[in-house]
PDB file of C-alpha atoms and ligand atoms in Angstrom:
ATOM      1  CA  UNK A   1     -20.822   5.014  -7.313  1.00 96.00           C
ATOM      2  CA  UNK A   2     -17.668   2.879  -7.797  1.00 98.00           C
ATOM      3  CA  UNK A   3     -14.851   5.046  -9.274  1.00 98.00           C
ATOM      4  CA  UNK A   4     -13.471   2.428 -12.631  1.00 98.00           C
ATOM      5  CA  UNK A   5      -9.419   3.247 -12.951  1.00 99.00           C
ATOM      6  CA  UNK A   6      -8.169   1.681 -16.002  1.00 99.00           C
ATOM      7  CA  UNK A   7      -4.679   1.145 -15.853  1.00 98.00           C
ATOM      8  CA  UNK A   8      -2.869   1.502 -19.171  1.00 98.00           C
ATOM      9  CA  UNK A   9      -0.185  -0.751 -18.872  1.00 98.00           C
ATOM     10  CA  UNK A  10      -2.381  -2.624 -20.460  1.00 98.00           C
ATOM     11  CA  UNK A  11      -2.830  -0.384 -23.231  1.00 98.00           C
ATOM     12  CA  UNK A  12      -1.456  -0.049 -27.019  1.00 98.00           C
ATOM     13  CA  UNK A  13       2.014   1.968 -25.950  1.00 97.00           C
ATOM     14  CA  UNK A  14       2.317   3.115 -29.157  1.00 98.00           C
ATOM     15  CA  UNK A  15      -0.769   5.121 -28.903  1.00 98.00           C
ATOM     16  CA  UNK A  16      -1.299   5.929 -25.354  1.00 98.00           C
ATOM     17  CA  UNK A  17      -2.613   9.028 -25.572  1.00 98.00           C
ATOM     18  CA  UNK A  18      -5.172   8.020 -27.994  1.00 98.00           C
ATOM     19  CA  UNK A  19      -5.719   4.932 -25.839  1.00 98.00           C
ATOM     20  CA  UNK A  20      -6.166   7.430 -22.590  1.00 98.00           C
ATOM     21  CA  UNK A  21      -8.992   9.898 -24.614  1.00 98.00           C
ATOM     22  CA  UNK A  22     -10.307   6.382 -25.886  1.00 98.00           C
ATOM     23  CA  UNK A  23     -11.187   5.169 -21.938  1.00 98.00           C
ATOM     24  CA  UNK A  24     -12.011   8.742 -20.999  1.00 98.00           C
ATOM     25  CA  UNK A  25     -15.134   8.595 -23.977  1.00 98.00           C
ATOM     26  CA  UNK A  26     -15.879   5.545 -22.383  1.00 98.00           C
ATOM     27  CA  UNK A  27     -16.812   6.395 -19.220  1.00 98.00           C
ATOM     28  CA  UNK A  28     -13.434   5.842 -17.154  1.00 98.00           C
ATOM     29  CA  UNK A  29     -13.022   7.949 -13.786  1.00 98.00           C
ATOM     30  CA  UNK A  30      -9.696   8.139 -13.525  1.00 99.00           C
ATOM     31  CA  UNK A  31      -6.218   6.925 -15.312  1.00 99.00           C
ATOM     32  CA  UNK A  32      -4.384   4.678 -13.514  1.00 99.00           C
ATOM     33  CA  UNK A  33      -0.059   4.548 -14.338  1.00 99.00           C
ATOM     34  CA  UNK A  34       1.709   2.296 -13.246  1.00 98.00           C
ATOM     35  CA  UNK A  35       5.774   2.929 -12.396  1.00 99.00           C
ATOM     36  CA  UNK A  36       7.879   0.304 -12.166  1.00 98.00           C
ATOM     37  CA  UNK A  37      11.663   0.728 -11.582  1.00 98.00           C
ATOM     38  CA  UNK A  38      13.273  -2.884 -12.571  1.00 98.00           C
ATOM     39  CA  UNK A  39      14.463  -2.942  -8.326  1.00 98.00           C
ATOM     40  CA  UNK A  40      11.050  -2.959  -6.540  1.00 98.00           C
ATOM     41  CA  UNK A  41       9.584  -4.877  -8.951  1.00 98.00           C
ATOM     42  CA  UNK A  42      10.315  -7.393 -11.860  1.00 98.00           C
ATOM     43  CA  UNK A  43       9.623  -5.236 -14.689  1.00 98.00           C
ATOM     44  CA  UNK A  44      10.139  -1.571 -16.139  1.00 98.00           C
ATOM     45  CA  UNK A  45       7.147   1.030 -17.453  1.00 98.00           C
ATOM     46  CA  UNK A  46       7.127   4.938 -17.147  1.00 97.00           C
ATOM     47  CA  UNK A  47       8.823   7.827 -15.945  1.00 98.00           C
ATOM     48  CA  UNK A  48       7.628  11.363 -15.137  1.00 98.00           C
ATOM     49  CA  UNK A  49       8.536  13.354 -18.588  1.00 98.00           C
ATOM     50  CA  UNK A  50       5.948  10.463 -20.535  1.00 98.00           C
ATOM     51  CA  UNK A  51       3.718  11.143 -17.513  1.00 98.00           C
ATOM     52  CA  UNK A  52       3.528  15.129 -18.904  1.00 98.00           C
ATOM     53  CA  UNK A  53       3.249  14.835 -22.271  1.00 98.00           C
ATOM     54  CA  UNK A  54      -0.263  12.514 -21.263  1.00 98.00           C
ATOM     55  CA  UNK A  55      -1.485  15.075 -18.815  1.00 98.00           C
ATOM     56  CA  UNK A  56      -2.246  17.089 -22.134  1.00 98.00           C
ATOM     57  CA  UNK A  57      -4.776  14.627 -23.125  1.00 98.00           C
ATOM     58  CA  UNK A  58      -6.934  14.401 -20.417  1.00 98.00           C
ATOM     59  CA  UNK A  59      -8.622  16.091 -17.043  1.00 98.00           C
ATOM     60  CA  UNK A  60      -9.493  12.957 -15.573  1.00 98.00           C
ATOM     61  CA  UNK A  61      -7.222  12.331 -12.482  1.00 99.00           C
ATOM     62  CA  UNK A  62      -3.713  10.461 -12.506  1.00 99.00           C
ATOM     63  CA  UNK A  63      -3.425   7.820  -9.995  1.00 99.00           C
ATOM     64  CA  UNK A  64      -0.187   7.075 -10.191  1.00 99.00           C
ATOM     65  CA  UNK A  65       0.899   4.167  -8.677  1.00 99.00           C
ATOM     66  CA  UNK A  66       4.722   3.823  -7.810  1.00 99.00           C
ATOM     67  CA  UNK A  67       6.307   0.031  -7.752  1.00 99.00           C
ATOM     68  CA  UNK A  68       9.816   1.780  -7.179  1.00 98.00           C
ATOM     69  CA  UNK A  69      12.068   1.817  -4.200  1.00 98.00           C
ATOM     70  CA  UNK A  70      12.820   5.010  -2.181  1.00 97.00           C
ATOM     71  CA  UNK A  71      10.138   6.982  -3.734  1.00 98.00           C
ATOM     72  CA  UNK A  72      10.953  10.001  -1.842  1.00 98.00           C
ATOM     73  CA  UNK A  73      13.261  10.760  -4.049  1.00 98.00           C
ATOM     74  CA  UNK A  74      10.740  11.136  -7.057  1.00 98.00           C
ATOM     75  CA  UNK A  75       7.300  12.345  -5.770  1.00 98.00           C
ATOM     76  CA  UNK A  76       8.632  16.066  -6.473  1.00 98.00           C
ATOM     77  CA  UNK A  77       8.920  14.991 -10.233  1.00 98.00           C
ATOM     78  CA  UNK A  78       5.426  12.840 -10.267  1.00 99.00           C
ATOM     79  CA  UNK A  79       3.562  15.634  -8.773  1.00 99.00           C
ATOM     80  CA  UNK A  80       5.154  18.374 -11.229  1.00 98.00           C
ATOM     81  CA  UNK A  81       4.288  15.799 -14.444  1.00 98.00           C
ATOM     82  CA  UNK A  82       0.750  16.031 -13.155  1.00 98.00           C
ATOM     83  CA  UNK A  83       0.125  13.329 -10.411  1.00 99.00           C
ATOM     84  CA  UNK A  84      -3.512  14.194  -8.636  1.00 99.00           C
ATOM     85  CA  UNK A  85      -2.645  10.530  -6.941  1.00 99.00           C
ATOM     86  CA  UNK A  86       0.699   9.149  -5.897  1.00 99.00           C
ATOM     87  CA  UNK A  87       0.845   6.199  -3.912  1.00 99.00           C
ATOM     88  CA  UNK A  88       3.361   4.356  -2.621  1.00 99.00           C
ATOM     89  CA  UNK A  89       4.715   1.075  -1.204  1.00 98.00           C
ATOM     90  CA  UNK A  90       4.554   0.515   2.280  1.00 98.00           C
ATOM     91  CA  UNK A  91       7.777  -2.049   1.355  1.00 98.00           C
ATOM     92  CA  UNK A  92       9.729   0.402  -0.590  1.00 98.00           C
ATOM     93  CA  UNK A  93       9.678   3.397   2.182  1.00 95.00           C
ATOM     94  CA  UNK A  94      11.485   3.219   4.884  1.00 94.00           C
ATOM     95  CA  UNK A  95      10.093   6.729   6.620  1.00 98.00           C
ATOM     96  CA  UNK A  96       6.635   6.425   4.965  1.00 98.00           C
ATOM     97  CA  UNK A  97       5.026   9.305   7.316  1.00 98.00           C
ATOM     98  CA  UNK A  98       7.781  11.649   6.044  1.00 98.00           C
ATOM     99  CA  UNK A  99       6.784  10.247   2.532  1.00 98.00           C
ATOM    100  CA  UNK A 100       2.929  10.830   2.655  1.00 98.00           C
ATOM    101  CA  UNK A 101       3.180  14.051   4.068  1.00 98.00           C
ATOM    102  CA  UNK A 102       5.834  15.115   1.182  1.00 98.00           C
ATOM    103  CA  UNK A 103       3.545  14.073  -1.367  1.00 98.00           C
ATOM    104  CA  UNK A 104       0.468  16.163   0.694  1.00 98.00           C
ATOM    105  CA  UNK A 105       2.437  19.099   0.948  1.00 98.00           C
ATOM    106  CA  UNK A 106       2.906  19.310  -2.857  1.00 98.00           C
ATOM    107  CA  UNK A 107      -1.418  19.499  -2.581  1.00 98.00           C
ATOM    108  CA  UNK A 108      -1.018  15.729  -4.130  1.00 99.00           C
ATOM    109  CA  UNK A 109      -3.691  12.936  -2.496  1.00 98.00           C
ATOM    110  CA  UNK A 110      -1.119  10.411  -0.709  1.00 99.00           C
ATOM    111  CA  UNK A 111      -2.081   6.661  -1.214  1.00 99.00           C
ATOM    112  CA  UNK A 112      -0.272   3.287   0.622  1.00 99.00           C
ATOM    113  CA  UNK A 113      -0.255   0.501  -1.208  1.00 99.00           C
ATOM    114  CA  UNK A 114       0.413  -3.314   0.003  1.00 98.00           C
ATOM    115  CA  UNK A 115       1.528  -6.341  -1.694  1.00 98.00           C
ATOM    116  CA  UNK A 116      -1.009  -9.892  -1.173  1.00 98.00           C
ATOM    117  CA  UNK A 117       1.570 -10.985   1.219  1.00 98.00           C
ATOM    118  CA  UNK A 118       2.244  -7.746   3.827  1.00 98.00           C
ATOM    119  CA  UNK A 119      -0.450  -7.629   6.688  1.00 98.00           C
ATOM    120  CA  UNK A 120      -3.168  -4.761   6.719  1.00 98.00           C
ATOM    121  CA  UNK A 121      -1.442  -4.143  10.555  1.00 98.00           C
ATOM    122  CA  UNK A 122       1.592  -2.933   8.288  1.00 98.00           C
ATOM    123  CA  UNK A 123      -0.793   0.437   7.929  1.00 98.00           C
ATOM    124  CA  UNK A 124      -2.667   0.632  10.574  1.00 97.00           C
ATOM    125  CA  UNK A 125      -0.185   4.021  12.075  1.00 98.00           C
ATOM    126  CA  UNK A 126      -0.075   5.912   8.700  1.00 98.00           C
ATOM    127  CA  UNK A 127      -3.699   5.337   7.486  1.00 98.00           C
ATOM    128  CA  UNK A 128      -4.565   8.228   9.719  1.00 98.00           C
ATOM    129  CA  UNK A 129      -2.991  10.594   7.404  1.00 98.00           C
ATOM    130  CA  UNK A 130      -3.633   8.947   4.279  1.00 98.00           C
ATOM    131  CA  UNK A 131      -5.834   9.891   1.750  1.00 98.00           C
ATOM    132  CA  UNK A 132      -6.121   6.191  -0.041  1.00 99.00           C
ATOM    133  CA  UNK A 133      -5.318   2.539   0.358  1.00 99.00           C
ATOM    134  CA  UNK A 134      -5.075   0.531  -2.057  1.00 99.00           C
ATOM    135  CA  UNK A 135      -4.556  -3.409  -1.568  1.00 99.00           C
ATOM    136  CA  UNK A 136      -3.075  -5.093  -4.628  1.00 99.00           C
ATOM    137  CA  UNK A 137      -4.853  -8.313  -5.530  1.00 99.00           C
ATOM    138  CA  UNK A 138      -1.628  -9.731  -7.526  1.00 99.00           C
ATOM    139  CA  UNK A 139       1.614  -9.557  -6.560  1.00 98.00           C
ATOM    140  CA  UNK A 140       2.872  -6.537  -8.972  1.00 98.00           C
ATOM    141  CA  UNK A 141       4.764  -6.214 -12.162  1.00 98.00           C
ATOM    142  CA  UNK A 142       2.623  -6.847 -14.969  1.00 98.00           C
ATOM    143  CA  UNK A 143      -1.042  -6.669 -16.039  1.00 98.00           C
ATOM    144  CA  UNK A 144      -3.407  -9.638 -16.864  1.00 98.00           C
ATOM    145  CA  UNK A 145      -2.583 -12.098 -13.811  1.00 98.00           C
ATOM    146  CA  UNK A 146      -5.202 -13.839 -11.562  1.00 98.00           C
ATOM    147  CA  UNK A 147      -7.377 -12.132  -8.802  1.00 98.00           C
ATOM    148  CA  UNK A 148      -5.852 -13.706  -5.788  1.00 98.00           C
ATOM    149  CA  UNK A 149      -8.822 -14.907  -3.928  1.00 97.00           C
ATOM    150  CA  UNK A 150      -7.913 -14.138  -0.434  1.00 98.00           C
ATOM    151  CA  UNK A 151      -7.711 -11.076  -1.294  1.00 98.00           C
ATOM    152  CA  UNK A 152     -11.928 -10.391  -0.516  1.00 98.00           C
ATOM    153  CA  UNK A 153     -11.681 -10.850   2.719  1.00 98.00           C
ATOM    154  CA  UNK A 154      -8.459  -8.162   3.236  1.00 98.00           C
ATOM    155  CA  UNK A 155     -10.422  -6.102   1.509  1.00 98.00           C
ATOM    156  CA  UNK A 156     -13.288  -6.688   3.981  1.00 98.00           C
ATOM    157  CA  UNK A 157     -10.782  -6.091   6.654  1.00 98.00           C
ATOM    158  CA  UNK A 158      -9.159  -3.016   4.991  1.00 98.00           C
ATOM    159  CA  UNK A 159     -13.005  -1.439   4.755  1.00 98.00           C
ATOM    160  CA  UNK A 160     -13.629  -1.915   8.352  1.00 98.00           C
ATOM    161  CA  UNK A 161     -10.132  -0.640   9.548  1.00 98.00           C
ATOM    162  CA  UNK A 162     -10.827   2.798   7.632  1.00 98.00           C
ATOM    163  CA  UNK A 163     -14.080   3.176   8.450  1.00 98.00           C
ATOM    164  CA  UNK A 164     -13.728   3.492  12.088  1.00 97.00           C
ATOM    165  CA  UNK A 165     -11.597   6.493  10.816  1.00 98.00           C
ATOM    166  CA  UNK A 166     -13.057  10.326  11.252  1.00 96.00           C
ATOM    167  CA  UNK A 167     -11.802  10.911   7.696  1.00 93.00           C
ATOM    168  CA  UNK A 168     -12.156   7.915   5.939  1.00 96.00           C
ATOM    169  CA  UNK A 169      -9.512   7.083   2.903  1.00 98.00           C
ATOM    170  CA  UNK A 170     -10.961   5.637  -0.251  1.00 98.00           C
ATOM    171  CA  UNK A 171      -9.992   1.974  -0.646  1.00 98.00           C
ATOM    172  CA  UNK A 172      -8.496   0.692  -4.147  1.00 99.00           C
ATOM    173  CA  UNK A 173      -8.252  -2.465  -5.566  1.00 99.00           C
ATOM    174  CA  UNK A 174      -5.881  -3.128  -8.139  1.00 99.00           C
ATOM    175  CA  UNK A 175      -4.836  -6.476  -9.956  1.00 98.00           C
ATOM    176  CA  UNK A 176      -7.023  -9.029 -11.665  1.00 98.00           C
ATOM    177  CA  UNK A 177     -10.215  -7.113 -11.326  1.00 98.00           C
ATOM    178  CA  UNK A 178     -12.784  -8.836 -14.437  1.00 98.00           C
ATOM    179  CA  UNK A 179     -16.183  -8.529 -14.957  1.00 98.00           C
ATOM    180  CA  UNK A 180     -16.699 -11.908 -12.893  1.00 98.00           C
ATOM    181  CA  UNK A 181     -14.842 -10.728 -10.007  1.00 98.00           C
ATOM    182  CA  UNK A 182     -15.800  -6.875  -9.817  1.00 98.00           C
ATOM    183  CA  UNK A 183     -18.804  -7.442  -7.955  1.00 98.00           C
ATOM    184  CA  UNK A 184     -17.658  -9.109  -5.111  1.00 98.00           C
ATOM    185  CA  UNK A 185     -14.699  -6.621  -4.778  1.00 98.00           C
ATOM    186  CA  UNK A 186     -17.325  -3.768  -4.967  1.00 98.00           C
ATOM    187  CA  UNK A 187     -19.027  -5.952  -2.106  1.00 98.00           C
ATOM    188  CA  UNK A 188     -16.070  -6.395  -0.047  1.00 98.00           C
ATOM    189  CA  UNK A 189     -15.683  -3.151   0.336  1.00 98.00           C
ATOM    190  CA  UNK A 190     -13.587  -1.278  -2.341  1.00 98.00           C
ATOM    191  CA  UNK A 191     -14.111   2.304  -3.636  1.00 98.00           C
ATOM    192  CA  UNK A 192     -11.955   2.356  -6.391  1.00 99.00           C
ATOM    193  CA  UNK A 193     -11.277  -0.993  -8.944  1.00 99.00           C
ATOM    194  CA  UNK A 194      -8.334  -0.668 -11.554  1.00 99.00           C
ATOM    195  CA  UNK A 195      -8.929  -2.996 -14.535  1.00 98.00           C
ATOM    196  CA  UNK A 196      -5.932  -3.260 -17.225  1.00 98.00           C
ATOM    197  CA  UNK A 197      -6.421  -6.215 -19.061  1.00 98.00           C
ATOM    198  CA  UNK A 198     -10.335  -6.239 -18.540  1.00 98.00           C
ATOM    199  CA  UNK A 199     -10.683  -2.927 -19.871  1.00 98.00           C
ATOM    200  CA  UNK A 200      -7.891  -2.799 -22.450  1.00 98.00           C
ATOM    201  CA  UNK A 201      -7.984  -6.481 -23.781  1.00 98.00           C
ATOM    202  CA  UNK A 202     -11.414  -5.945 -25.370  1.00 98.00           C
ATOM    203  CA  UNK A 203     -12.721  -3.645 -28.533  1.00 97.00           C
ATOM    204  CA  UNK A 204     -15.118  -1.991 -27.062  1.00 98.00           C
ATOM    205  CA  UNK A 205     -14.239   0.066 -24.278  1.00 98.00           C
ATOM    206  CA  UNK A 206     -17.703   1.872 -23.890  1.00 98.00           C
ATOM    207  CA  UNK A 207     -19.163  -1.473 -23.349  1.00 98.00           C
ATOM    208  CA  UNK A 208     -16.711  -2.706 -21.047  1.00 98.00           C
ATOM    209  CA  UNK A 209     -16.623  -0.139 -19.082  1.00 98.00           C
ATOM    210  CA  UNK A 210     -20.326  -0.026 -18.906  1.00 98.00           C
ATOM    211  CA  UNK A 211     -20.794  -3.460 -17.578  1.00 98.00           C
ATOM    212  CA  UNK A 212     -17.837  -3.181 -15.471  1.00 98.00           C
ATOM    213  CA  UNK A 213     -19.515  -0.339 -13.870  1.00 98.00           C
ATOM    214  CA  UNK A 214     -22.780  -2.473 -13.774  1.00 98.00           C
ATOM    215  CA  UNK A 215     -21.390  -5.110 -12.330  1.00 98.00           C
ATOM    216  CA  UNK A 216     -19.647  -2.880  -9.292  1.00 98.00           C
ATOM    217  CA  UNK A 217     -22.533  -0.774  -9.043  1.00 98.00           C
ATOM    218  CA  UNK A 218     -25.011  -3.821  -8.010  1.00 90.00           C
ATOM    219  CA  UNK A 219     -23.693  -4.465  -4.814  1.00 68.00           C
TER     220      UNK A 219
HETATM  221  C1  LIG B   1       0.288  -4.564 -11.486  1.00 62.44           C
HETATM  222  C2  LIG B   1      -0.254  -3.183 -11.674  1.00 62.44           C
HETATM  223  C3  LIG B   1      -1.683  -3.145 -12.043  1.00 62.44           C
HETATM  224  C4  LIG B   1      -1.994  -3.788 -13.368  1.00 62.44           C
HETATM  225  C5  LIG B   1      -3.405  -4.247 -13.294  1.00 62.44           C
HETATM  226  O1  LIG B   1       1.563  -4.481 -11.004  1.00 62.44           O
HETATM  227  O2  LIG B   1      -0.091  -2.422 -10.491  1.00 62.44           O
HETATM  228  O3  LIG B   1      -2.193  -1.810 -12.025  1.00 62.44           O
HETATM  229  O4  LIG B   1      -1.834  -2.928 -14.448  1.00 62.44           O
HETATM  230  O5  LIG B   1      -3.663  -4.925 -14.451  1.00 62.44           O
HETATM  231  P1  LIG B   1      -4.788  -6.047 -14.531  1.00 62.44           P
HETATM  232  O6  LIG B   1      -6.095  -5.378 -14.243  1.00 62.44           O
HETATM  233  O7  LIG B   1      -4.662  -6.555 -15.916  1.00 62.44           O
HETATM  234  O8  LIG B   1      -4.456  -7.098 -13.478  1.00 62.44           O
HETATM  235 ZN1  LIG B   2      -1.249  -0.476 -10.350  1.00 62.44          ZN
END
């Protein structure tokens, strides 16, 4: 079963706790949050104190994503707010083994994330001790842009890299994913699909969420 991650930057912020019980009814797997610090990326969201106040809401697991540089210096903070994910940049780390096994040692998963443009060889040391990889299918910084197609077949490449792995990481997909789309990610090879805009652009999450899961679940 594909795990569905709506990411709430695409939600109503001046509900989003409602908005995070509201995907949880309808079938979501985990909570994807997205951090952006202005500096990695073009664009500023959330911060670990808003992060706590939501981890009342809901069980389901926080995958937090972090689009900020250095992010050593914060993964204390995300994993006290809640974090059961944190993943971060291969771009934005310059000691990224110290970094993943920081966020382990808090008893946090550890996740790598690449942009479209940064080569899967960029990972192929630390995805030994990782516990995700997620490839993003935009470039990041804001919900609702276009799948970039190439993407499938990094994904492809990204499946068969971690599965010659004795542990294998979960792979995660994040950017663009639609209900047109979500089966040939699923196909390609990923584990995990975030959806902001697909998920939080319609009324009816249930159904969305539903075909979404459909749609992944066919491959
Ligand atoms: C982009 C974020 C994504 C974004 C996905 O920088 O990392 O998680 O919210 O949104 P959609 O699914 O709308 O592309
Ligand atoms: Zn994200």
């Amino acid at each position: 079963m594909k795990i569905i991650a709506p990411s709430i930057l695409s939600a109503d912020g001046s509900k989003l706790g409602e908005e995070i019980i509201a995907v949880e009814k309808a079938g979501a797997d985990w909570i994807h949050i997205d951090v952006m610090d202005g500096n990695f990326v073009p664009n500023i969201t959330i911060g670990p104190a808003l992060i706590s106040s939501l981890r009342k809401v809901t069980k389901l697991p926080f995958d937090v994503h972090l689009m900020i540089e250095n992010p050593e210096r914060y993964i204390e903070s995300f994993s006290k707010a809640g974090a059961d994910i944190i993943t971060v940049h291969v771009e934005a780390s310059n000691h990224l083994h110290r970094t993943v096994e920081l966020i382990k040692s808090l008893g946090v998963q550890a996740g790598v994330s690449l942009n479209p443009a940064t080569s899967l060889e960029q990972v192929e040391e630390i995805i030994h001790y990782i516990d995700l990889l997620l490839i993003m299918s935009v470039n990041p910084g804001f919900g609702g842009q276009q799948f970039i197609g190439t993407s499938l077949v990094k994904i492809a490449r990204a499946k068969k890299m971690l599965e010659a792995l004795p542990r294998k990481p979960l792979l995660e997909v994040d950017g663009g994913a639609n209900l047109k789309n979500i089966g040939n990610i699923a196909e390609a090879g990923a584990d995990v699909i975030v959806a902001g805009a697909a998920v939080f652009g319609t009324d009816d999450y249930q159904k969305t969420i539903a075909s979404l899961k459909q749609a992944a679940n066919r491959s």
